[in-house]
Short mmCIF file of C-alpha atoms and ligand atoms in Angstrom, two decimals:
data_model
loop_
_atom_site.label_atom_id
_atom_site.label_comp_id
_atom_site.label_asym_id
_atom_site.label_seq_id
_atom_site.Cartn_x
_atom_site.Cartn_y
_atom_site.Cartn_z
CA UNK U 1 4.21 -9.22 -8.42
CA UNK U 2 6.38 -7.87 -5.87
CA UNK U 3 9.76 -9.24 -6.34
CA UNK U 4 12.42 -9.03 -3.91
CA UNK U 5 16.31 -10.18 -4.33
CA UNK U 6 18.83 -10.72 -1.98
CA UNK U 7 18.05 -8.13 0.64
CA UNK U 8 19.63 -7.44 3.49
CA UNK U 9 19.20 -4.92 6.25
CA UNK U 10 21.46 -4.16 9.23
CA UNK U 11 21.64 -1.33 11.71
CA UNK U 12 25.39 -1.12 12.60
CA UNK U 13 26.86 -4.41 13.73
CA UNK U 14 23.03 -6.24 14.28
CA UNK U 15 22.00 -7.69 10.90
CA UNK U 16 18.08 -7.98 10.81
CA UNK U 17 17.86 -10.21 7.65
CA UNK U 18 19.60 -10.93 4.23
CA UNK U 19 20.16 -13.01 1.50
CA UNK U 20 16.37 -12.60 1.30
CA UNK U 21 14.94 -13.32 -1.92
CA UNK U 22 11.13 -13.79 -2.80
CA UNK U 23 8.20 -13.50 -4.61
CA UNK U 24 4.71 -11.84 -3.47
CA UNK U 25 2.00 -13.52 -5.63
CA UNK U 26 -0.94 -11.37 -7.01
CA UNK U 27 -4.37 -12.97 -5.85
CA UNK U 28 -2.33 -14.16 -2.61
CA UNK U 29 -2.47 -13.06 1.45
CA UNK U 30 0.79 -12.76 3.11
CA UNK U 31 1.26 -12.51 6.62
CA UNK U 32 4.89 -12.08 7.88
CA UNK U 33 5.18 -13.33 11.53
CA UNK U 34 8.05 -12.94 13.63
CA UNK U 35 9.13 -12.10 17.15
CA UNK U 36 8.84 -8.38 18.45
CA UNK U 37 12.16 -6.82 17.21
CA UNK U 38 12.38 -9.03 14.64
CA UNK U 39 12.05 -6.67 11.78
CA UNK U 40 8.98 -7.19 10.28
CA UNK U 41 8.00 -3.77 10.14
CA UNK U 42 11.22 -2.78 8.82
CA UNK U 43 10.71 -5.62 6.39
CA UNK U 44 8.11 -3.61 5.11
CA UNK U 45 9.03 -0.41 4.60
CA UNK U 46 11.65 -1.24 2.51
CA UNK U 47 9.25 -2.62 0.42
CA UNK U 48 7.26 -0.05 0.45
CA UNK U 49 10.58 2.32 -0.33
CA UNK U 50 10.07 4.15 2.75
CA UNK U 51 14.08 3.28 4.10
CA UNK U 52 16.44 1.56 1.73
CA UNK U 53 18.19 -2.02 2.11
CA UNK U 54 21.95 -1.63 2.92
CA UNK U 55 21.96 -4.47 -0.23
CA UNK U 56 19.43 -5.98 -2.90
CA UNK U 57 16.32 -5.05 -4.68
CA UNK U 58 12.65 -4.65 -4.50
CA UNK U 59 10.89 -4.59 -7.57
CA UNK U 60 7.13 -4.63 -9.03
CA UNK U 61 5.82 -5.65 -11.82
CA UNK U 62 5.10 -2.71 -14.02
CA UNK U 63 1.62 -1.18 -14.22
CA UNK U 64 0.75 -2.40 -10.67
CA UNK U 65 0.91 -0.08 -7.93
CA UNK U 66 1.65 -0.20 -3.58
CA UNK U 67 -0.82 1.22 -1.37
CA UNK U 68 0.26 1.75 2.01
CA UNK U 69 -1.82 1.52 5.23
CA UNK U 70 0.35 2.49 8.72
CA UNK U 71 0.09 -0.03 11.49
CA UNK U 72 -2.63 1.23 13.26
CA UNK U 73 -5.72 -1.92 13.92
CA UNK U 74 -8.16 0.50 15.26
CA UNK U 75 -8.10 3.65 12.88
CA UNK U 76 -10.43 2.42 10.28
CA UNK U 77 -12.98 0.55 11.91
CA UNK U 78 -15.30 2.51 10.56
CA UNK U 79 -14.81 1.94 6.92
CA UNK U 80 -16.13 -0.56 5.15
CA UNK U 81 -12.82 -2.71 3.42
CA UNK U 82 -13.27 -1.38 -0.16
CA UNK U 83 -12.58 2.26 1.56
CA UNK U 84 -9.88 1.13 3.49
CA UNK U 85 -7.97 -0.36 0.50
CA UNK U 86 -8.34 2.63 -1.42
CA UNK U 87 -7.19 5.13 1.41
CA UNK U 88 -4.14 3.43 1.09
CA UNK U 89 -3.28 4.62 -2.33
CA UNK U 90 -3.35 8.58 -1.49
CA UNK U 91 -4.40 9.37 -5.14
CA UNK U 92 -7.31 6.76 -5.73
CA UNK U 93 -8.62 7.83 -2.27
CA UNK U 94 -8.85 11.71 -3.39
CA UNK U 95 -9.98 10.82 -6.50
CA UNK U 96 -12.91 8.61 -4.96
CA UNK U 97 -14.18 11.17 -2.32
CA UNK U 98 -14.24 14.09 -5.19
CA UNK U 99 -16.58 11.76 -6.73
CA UNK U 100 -18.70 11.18 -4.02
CA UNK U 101 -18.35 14.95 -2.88
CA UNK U 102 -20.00 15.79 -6.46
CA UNK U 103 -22.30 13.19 -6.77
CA UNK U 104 -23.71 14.49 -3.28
CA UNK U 105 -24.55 18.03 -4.22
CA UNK U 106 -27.98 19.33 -4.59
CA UNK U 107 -26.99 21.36 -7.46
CA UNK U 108 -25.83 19.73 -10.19
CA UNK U 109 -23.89 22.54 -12.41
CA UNK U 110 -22.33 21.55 -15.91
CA UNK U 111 -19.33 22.24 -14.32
CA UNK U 112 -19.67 19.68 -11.83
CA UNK U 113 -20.80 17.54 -14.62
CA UNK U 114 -17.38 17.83 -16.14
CA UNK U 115 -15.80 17.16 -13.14
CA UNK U 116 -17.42 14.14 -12.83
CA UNK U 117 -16.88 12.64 -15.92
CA UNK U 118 -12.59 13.49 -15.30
CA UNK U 119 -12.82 11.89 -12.21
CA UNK U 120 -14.76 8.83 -13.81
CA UNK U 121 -12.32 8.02 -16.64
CA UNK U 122 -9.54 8.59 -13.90
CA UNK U 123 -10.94 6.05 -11.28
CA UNK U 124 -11.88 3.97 -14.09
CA UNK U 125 -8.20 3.56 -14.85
CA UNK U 126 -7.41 3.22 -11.50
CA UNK U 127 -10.36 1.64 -9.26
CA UNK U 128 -9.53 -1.91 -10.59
CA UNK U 129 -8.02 -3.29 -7.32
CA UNK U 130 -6.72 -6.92 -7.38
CA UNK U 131 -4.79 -7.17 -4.15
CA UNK U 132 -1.84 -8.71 -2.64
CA UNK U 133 -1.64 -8.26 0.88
CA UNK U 134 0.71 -8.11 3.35
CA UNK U 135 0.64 -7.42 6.99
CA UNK U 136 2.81 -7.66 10.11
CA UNK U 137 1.12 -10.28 12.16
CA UNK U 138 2.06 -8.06 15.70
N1 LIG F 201 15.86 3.53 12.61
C1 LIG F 201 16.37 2.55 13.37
N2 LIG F 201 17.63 2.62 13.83
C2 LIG F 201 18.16 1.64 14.58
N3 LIG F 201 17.50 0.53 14.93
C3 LIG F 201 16.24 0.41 14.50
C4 LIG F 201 15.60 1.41 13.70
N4 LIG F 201 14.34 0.99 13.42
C5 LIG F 201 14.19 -0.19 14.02
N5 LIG F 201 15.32 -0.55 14.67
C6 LIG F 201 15.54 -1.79 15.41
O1 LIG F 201 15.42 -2.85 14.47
C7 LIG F 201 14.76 -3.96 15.08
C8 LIG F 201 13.56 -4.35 14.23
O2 LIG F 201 12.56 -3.37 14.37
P1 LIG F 201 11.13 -3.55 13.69
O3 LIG F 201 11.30 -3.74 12.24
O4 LIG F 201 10.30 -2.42 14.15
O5 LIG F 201 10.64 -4.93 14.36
P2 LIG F 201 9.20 -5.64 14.37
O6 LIG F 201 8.27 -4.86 13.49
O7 LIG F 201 9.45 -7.04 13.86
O8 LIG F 201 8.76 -5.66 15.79
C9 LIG F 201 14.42 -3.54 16.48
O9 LIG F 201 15.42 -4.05 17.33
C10 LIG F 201 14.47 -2.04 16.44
O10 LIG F 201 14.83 -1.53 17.69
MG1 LIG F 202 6.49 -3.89 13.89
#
């Protein structure tokens, strides 16, 4: 859960939002909608810790984890979803293509073999995705 308390974001004298205080459900698709300007995107990279709130909190629930994917509708079009997801968490996403980078050689060395089986017990820890997700509508 993504858990956010009275937050509240202004840049000088033009207050974007506050008071704000809400709950982002695992299991559940949030879309947050609102007028160019409006501060969704702002919205979001305070959760996502990218800028801080002038006042409030953001907090998740310990042992989950944010992946981040910039605005951008065309840039991974040619992923399948599963790939997309993880290339939003910059360490699953290196872990996975290591993986597949290894699994694709010809020659199969013990090294490699090693390798592999790091890598496994690492994305094992880490590949089970349950999402919540969120995305500016526009
Ligand atoms: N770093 C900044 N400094 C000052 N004003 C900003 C900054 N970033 C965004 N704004 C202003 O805050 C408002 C909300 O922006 P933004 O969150 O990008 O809106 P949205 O994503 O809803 O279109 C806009 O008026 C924008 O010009
Ligand atoms: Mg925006």
């Amino acid at each position: 859960m993504i858990s956010v308390k009275d937050l509240k974001l202004a840049y000088g004298k033009r207050v974007l939002f506050e008071e704000v205080n809400l709950n982002f459900l695992k299991g559940n698709c949030y879309g947050v909608i609102g007028a160019n300007g409006a501060g969704k995107s702002t919205f979001l990279k305070i959760l996502s810790g990218e800028i801080e709130p002038n006042k409030g909190t953001v907090e998740i629930t310990p042992g989950e984890r944010m992946a981040i994917l910039k605005q951008n509708q065309f840039e991974f079009d040619g992923e399948t979803v599963l790939n997309t997801v993880m290339m939003g968490h910059t360490k699953l996403w290196a872990i996975a293509k290591e993986r597949e980078s290894i699994y694709a050689l010809a020659d199969f060395t013990e090294e490699d073999g090693m390798r592999a089986g790091e890598l496994e017990g690492e994305f094992g820890e880490m590949g089970d995705i349950q999402l919540t997700v969120m995305q500016p509508l526009y």
